[in-house]
Amino acid sequence: MKRGAKRKASQKDKAPAEAKEKKTTRRKQQSKSAEEKENEPEPEPEPSQSAEEQSQSAAQEDTEEPSKSLAEGEPSKKPTRTRAKRARTSKQDTETEYFPEKRNLEDLWQQVFPVGTEWDQLDMVYQYKWNFSNLEEAFEEGGKLYGKKVYLFGCTEPQLVSFQGQAKVTCIPVVVAVVSPFPPSDKIGINSVQREAEEIVPMKQMKMDWVPYIPLENRDSQVERLKSQIFILGCTQRRAGLKHLKLERVKKFEYCLPYFYQPFKEDELEQSTIVQIIYPEEPKPVFCEFDWELDELDEFTDKLIEDEELSEDQKDAFKNFIKEKVREAKKANREAREARKKAIAEMSAEKKAAFENMRFYKFYPVTSPDAPDVSNVKSPFINRYYGKAHEIL
């Protein structure tokens, strides 16, 4: 027991001594390394890099670092600087899209109102891309209408024509040009088979008038400052407003014909011996023409009864009706001749010369792949007032 106690006591005395010795040894080593550091020569400074070399070195580090990290499968710890890339110019040539330049008188024929055309047929007129380049060229130098004062009106002619292998009745637009120093007329004729008598009324009553046409290049100019040489017959009646009109008023527009009175030419009415007959018979009226020079009244009436167009008990009344119509027609012809003679007597020499030199030109659309060919259906006849055109173009 005493030996074990002595051994433990000696071990306890020995432990502090060893710890003290270790501590002293650590201090000596630290002081020695500090002295060695002080005695070490300072490293020579590396030569400074130029600005160009520094930028190249930085760029190299930027490019090498990501590739190294990617190769090792580790994300780059250093932030990489993004450099602006040059936009690559496409070598493919882009095709420039060109739009055809509008001609100065391109919409002239469309601005002219087609007088007498049924309202529900107007869309049929413009369903094709009609080409009126012949009308435009007529106003150019060397053309029929160059440098002249011209009044234009339009109309339509239903004709059977072929387009893309199909034949059908088509409303062909026609433009009539009147070369005159003054408007050819300020009146409109209203006539149809259904009407008993024609009616001559002022244009403005049917919302029509001669208005100056402004070419495309002058559309931004004031109309008052332009000395227009082209006048067109326009109509201010809008299709949207037709629903507010009575049917009879609407139909009047469809029976309109541009009116013209030529005092130096005997009117067809002055020479005609034919009267249009609309006899109010039941169940349907009797429509016929009676020529007081060629037809004999009794024979004419008997033929209608034979054809069951007229009943036997209406024979005398029908004959009296025709006699009255013949008297009215003869009176109208006589008054027309007297009015023409009076107009010539009161006319100035200047106006006489204007009427004698007045010319009518009728323009049809030229042949094009976008519209039916109308070359075989052209006619010089304009209407019963104007007669025939001097030239078809």
CSV table of C-alpha atoms in Angstrom, one decimal, residues 49 56 88 137 181 248 267 271 295 311:
chain,number,residue,atom,x,y,z
A,49,GLN,CA,3.5,44.3,-66.8
A,56,GLN,CA,-4.2,40.1,-72.5
A,88,ARG,CA,-23.1,38.9,-87.6
A,137,GLU,CA,-54.0,58.2,-122.4
A,181,PRO,CA,-66.5,74.8,-123.7
A,248,GLU,CA,-91.1,55.3,-107.0
A,267,ASP,CA,-84.7,65.3,-132.8
A,271,GLN,CA,-89.4,62.7,-137.0
A,295,ASP,CA,-100.8,51.2,-139.0
A,311,SER,CA,-111.3,42.2,-124.8
